[in-house]
XYZ file of C-alpha atoms in Angstrom:
426
model
C 78.454 111.046 161.447
C 78.547 113.917 163.863
C 75.759 116.061 164.022
C 76.411 119.623 163.586
C 75.251 122.003 166.474
C 72.092 124.049 165.969
C 73.130 127.420 164.452
C 70.935 129.088 167.137
C 73.747 128.013 169.736
C 76.601 130.240 168.292
C 73.957 132.986 167.481
C 72.906 133.124 171.377
C 76.181 132.618 172.232
C 77.096 135.896 170.387
C 74.329 137.465 171.586
C 75.343 136.928 175.237
C 78.911 138.355 174.612
C 77.244 141.471 173.005
C 73.882 142.020 175.244
C 74.885 140.312 178.385
C 79.056 139.978 178.733
C 78.817 139.414 182.323
C 76.913 136.215 181.809
C 79.163 134.910 179.282
C 82.015 132.547 179.852
C 84.301 134.323 177.748
C 84.789 137.585 175.528
C 84.847 135.560 172.498
C 83.187 132.064 172.167
C 82.029 130.014 169.373
C 79.001 128.326 171.458
C 77.650 128.240 174.490
C 79.559 127.069 176.998
C 77.604 126.151 179.877
C 73.494 126.302 180.375
C 73.945 128.556 183.490
C 74.882 131.451 181.082
C 71.644 131.261 179.424
C 69.665 130.655 182.825
C 71.490 134.028 184.575
C 70.566 136.098 181.443
C 66.974 134.768 181.605
C 66.792 135.701 185.163
C 67.755 139.379 184.363
C 65.353 139.472 181.482
C 62.521 138.029 183.540
C 62.989 140.888 186.105
C 63.458 143.688 183.640
C 60.424 142.526 181.717
C 58.091 142.186 184.965
C 59.209 145.521 185.892
C 58.809 147.212 182.919
C 55.263 145.941 182.050
C 54.256 146.721 185.812
C 55.484 150.401 184.777
C 54.128 150.931 181.453
C 51.843 148.668 180.178
C 48.158 149.642 181.708
C 47.063 145.806 181.429
C 49.885 144.568 183.609
C 49.990 147.543 185.978
C 46.577 146.782 187.136
C 47.236 142.821 187.013
C 50.584 142.379 188.707
C 50.293 145.287 191.315
C 53.259 145.499 193.395
C 55.529 142.395 192.237
C 58.832 142.765 194.146
C 59.312 139.796 195.891
C 56.817 137.382 194.208
C 58.200 134.314 193.147
C 57.963 134.257 189.160
C 55.846 130.720 189.231
C 53.186 132.654 191.440
C 52.322 135.366 189.005
C 49.069 135.249 187.499
C 48.521 134.009 183.864
C 47.923 135.874 180.996
C 45.080 134.391 178.668
C 44.125 134.686 175.115
C 40.953 136.192 176.209
C 42.656 138.853 177.802
C 44.308 139.842 174.766
C 40.858 139.962 172.836
C 39.580 142.147 175.590
C 42.494 144.398 176.350
C 44.692 144.362 173.357
C 45.706 147.963 173.298
C 46.392 147.962 177.038
C 49.303 145.455 176.843
C 51.195 148.394 174.784
C 54.267 149.855 176.643
C 54.720 152.272 173.651
C 53.022 154.844 171.681
C 50.639 153.683 168.855
C 52.696 155.562 166.467
C 55.415 153.325 167.132
C 53.529 150.235 166.094
C 54.427 149.046 162.546
C 52.252 145.856 161.980
C 48.927 144.966 163.488
C 47.656 141.336 163.379
C 44.127 140.319 164.186
C 43.463 137.016 165.217
C 40.377 134.856 165.515
C 39.441 133.249 169.108
C 37.632 130.230 169.510
C 33.882 130.536 169.281
C 31.723 132.299 166.814
C 30.747 135.325 169.114
C 34.390 135.772 170.737
C 36.170 138.851 169.796
C 39.489 138.439 168.126
C 42.465 138.979 169.272
C 44.948 141.858 167.992
C 48.823 141.486 168.396
C 51.268 144.663 167.986
C 54.567 144.917 166.513
C 57.069 147.565 166.415
C 59.885 147.861 163.489
C 62.229 146.448 166.644
C 59.939 143.567 167.052
C 59.863 142.517 163.308
C 63.691 142.843 162.956
C 63.810 140.349 165.898
C 61.902 137.875 164.085
C 64.007 138.378 160.958
C 67.223 137.660 162.787
C 65.728 134.322 164.200
C 64.524 133.396 161.003
C 67.749 133.951 159.171
C 69.730 131.895 161.982
C 67.226 129.101 162.002
C 67.013 128.747 158.290
C 70.917 128.169 157.973
C 70.285 124.504 159.601
C 69.307 123.468 156.123
C 69.664 126.283 153.854
C 73.089 126.988 152.145
C 73.727 130.399 151.162
C 72.674 131.395 147.611
C 69.818 128.443 147.684
C 66.503 128.686 145.975
C 63.816 129.003 148.315
C 59.963 128.933 147.704
C 57.650 129.857 150.658
C 54.186 128.733 150.847
C 53.074 131.428 153.593
C 51.297 134.434 154.004
C 53.054 136.770 151.582
C 51.270 139.906 150.285
C 51.720 142.315 153.246
C 55.205 144.120 153.428
C 55.700 142.626 156.947
C 53.962 139.262 156.665
C 55.843 135.829 157.573
C 56.580 135.334 153.916
C 57.989 138.821 153.377
C 59.924 138.661 156.901
C 61.341 135.186 155.752
C 62.261 136.635 152.252
C 64.387 139.578 153.945
C 65.890 137.357 156.107
C 66.849 134.974 153.373
C 68.342 137.764 151.209
C 70.996 138.126 153.914
C 71.998 134.870 153.081
C 72.221 135.861 149.504
C 69.176 133.488 148.715
C 66.825 133.788 145.771
C 63.177 133.662 147.389
C 59.619 133.631 145.857
C 57.055 133.958 148.479
C 54.096 132.225 146.632
C 51.523 132.625 149.699
C 49.225 130.088 150.905
C 48.039 127.486 148.462
C 44.493 127.835 147.243
C 44.803 125.862 144.154
C 47.603 122.972 144.325
C 47.851 122.933 140.430
C 49.234 126.523 140.771
C 51.604 125.390 143.802
C 52.958 122.158 141.544
C 53.697 124.474 138.592
C 55.558 127.035 140.775
C 57.850 124.306 142.304
C 58.576 122.837 138.524
C 59.316 126.159 137.378
C 61.198 127.438 140.213
C 63.337 124.425 141.296
C 63.609 125.393 144.855
C 66.114 123.933 146.954
C 63.998 124.448 149.882
C 60.321 124.673 150.317
C 58.395 126.416 153.483
C 54.936 125.558 154.079
C 51.987 124.269 156.267
C 52.203 120.504 156.567
C 48.834 119.422 155.076
C 49.685 121.716 152.085
C 52.797 120.238 151.683
C 51.161 116.723 151.760
C 48.896 117.706 149.208
C 51.313 118.426 146.696
C 54.339 115.947 147.733
C 55.190 113.647 144.785
C 53.224 115.437 142.316
C 55.982 118.077 141.338
C 58.559 116.710 138.578
C 61.399 118.651 140.647
C 61.913 117.615 144.360
C 63.140 119.690 146.807
C 66.120 118.682 149.452
C 64.303 120.160 152.381
C 61.047 121.295 153.462
C 60.279 123.364 156.693
C 56.861 122.493 158.187
C 55.528 125.701 159.945
C 52.524 127.162 161.744
C 50.701 123.702 162.032
C 50.913 120.438 163.761
C 53.001 118.165 161.859
C 52.471 114.516 163.019
C 55.310 111.754 162.542
C 53.112 110.279 159.532
C 52.901 113.476 157.769
C 56.409 114.078 157.709
C 57.372 110.597 156.452
C 54.556 110.856 153.986
C 56.223 114.033 152.451
C 59.815 112.727 152.711
C 58.829 109.304 151.039
C 57.105 110.896 148.214
C 59.969 113.746 147.677
C 62.831 112.006 148.665
C 63.497 115.175 150.973
C 64.255 115.840 154.615
C 61.693 117.663 156.651
C 62.163 120.081 159.735
C 59.745 121.492 162.051
C 59.168 124.686 163.363
C 57.196 125.954 166.197
C 55.874 129.526 166.757
C 53.129 131.831 167.630
C 51.733 135.234 166.203
C 51.521 136.399 169.833
C 54.989 135.890 170.516
C 56.327 137.127 167.238
C 56.055 133.910 165.165
C 59.540 132.479 165.629
C 59.722 130.550 168.860
C 61.730 127.435 168.174
C 63.364 125.236 165.183
C 64.981 121.734 164.972
C 68.454 121.167 164.112
C 70.094 118.506 162.164
C 69.209 115.902 164.868
C 65.363 116.493 164.260
C 64.727 115.401 168.044
C 62.697 118.366 169.460
C 62.841 122.210 168.401
C 65.440 124.508 170.040
C 64.169 127.548 171.791
C 65.293 131.022 171.276
C 65.843 131.258 174.964
C 67.037 134.965 174.952
C 63.865 135.991 173.478
C 61.317 133.765 175.048
C 60.832 131.839 178.315
C 58.894 128.413 178.066
C 56.967 126.670 181.111
C 54.768 123.639 180.922
C 51.845 123.572 183.485
C 49.336 121.017 184.204
C 45.528 121.729 183.992
C 45.790 123.359 187.835
C 48.561 125.734 186.420
C 51.402 124.087 188.342
C 54.944 123.943 186.709
C 55.599 120.576 185.656
C 59.361 119.011 185.321
C 61.069 118.385 181.890
C 59.860 115.733 180.320
C 55.870 115.869 181.292
C 53.375 116.779 178.908
C 51.173 119.911 179.833
C 50.261 123.274 178.106
C 52.854 125.445 176.804
C 53.067 128.871 178.643
C 55.273 131.501 177.081
C 56.796 134.739 178.441
C 58.411 137.067 176.019
C 61.930 138.462 177.301
C 62.921 140.826 174.610
C 59.446 142.278 173.108
C 59.490 145.375 175.336
C 56.900 146.873 173.226
C 54.084 144.401 173.796
C 54.967 142.081 176.794
C 53.299 138.749 177.292
C 53.900 137.273 181.024
C 53.072 133.511 181.651
C 50.995 133.608 178.454
C 48.722 130.461 178.188
C 48.880 129.137 174.838
C 46.425 126.275 174.682
C 48.978 124.364 172.890
C 50.129 120.817 174.492
C 53.862 120.230 174.783
C 56.931 119.134 176.598
C 60.421 120.350 177.445
C 62.662 117.548 176.334
C 65.013 116.299 178.815
C 68.794 115.755 178.392
C 71.326 117.416 176.184
C 70.565 117.455 172.471
C 72.402 115.081 170.248
C 73.680 117.748 168.564
C 75.450 118.905 171.763
C 73.670 122.327 172.596
C 72.546 123.131 175.961
C 69.567 124.976 174.431
C 66.074 123.595 175.685
C 64.182 121.803 173.120
C 60.239 121.433 172.842
C 57.885 119.025 171.469
C 54.296 120.477 170.544
C 51.425 118.093 169.560
C 48.856 121.024 168.945
C 45.979 121.898 170.802
C 45.086 120.703 174.124
C 43.295 117.553 174.017
C 39.275 117.620 174.559
C 37.091 115.339 176.643
C 36.755 112.232 174.447
C 34.280 109.311 174.234
C 34.102 107.288 177.403
C 36.034 110.888 179.220
C 39.492 109.876 177.813
C 41.779 112.718 176.204
C 40.811 113.201 172.669
C 43.861 114.951 170.376
C 43.469 116.039 167.177
C 47.162 115.287 166.775
C 46.439 111.538 167.336
C 43.342 111.743 164.368
C 45.633 113.415 162.352
C 48.727 110.838 162.764
C 46.234 107.945 162.146
C 44.665 109.149 158.788
C 47.904 110.445 157.224
C 49.246 106.975 157.927
C 47.041 105.533 155.134
C 48.859 106.175 151.639
C 45.436 106.174 149.666
C 44.158 109.321 151.475
C 44.816 112.334 149.563
C 43.203 115.083 152.046
C 40.464 115.022 154.816
C 38.865 117.465 157.118
C 37.436 116.470 160.498
C 35.082 118.173 163.050
C 33.293 117.338 166.128
C 29.416 117.802 167.283
C 29.089 117.698 170.922
C 26.563 117.152 173.693
C 27.713 119.250 176.411
C 31.376 118.837 176.695
C 31.388 115.183 175.177
C 31.598 114.604 171.658
C 29.081 112.894 170.317
C 29.820 112.740 166.419
C 32.720 112.972 164.471
C 32.109 114.198 160.712
C 35.216 113.076 158.106
C 35.186 114.673 155.056
C 37.760 112.648 153.025
C 39.281 112.527 149.288
C 40.935 109.274 148.375
C 43.345 108.464 145.447
C 41.737 107.637 142.203
C 40.348 103.822 142.025
C 40.413 103.716 145.968
C 36.908 104.680 146.757
C 36.482 101.420 148.526
C 38.905 102.129 151.224
C 37.028 104.684 152.799
C 35.389 102.284 155.268
C 38.902 101.481 156.471
C 39.806 104.816 157.353
C 36.684 104.785 159.823
C 37.946 101.481 161.095
C 41.349 103.271 161.754
C 39.695 106.330 163.333
C 37.797 103.980 165.944
C 40.997 102.871 167.337
C 41.882 106.322 168.308
C 41.443 107.114 171.903
C 38.324 109.303 172.671
C 36.802 109.379 169.023
C 33.076 108.859 169.527
C 31.241 105.857 167.765
C 29.049 107.894 165.613
C 31.740 108.739 162.395
C 29.639 110.425 159.649
C 31.555 110.300 156.237
C 31.500 112.368 153.277
C 33.468 111.418 150.085
C 34.732 114.456 148.179
C 37.082 115.094 145.526
C 40.655 116.539 146.420
C 39.846 119.778 144.621
C 36.804 120.559 147.090
C 39.092 120.492 150.059
C 40.946 123.603 150.874
C 43.186 124.568 154.128
C 43.994 128.189 153.689
C 44.839 128.395 157.513
C 46.771 125.960 159.708
C 44.749 122.995 161.179
C 45.735 123.617 164.712
C 42.308 122.847 165.989
C 38.987 120.886 165.173
C 37.274 122.307 162.376
C 33.829 122.785 164.164
């Protein structure tokens, strides 16, 4: 069966015609004709972003200096610590134009938080992307249940709800799951076709509801193959993955029906992959995700080091779109036991493959920069307590995991995931 093209393709094709007619191949086109159309538009947008930022953003005015003639890949990087120290100085507009401010914690207990600013135009751009991306698996007038941040008017959940209203969907923003029993009741009461949530929270409730959603969008968290397989098996559904960062306006890339990497919204974001020395890597190579905003003129980020490990996939997607696709594993690996890279993604993938595990948390204790001890808080299915030792055996097969593993057995109700598990819970 032929795989339908990602809806991002005709959406971006329409934007090329409306916003950059000189780069479009035709006055009217249903899809992107050639990758060169995108690359020409991106070149223009990168130039505009750098010029505007160097003129109007106090931070980039100081950081970039005279940038004419400097190759893009030689421009300095922007780091999360820069946002924490100089958040307001990134702005190119008056604070009176800011509609929402998001405060994000940074690694380390004493590190100052990052603050990210959004104008009404920024939020509308995210809403447009959400609406387009959701049509991949959300028919008009569907019932959608959103287990994401929801109370504030411009939260992720509320932006998604506004996007879905444009598709005629009935949407309930439940919020992040604090008690799985409430979430299970909501699914059985609401009977959603589509559910959106964090992967660990979805795995916790999958198979425990009478109603089974058709599609589940996993967002704001890592989604190893094993957790997707678990959710799909228990619910008989199809999962899709979305990658995004608050710093870049939440929406970044989403899977199409091929489910072989997430298509990037390439008129809004420019993606690079760099090695530990900051050298740009070719497509197919794993490294650190670096993102430059192309359309967020109020709060630009130029060559922003995300701290996430990913790669740009080679070749054209089976759906036929020339849009770039990315795979993201989660946070960059740490130096593990024996000096080999230790990835939380590998640990999570190994544990979620064990069907009798209900939930878990993992943290590391280091001596210097080498992990000395791994702590595993684990909840297993009723009557399966004797299988806990097998979880330790499985963990010891993961590269970089220290030999010393401390296990604490708890009930499922005592484990809460009220935020994404993108990093070790130190």
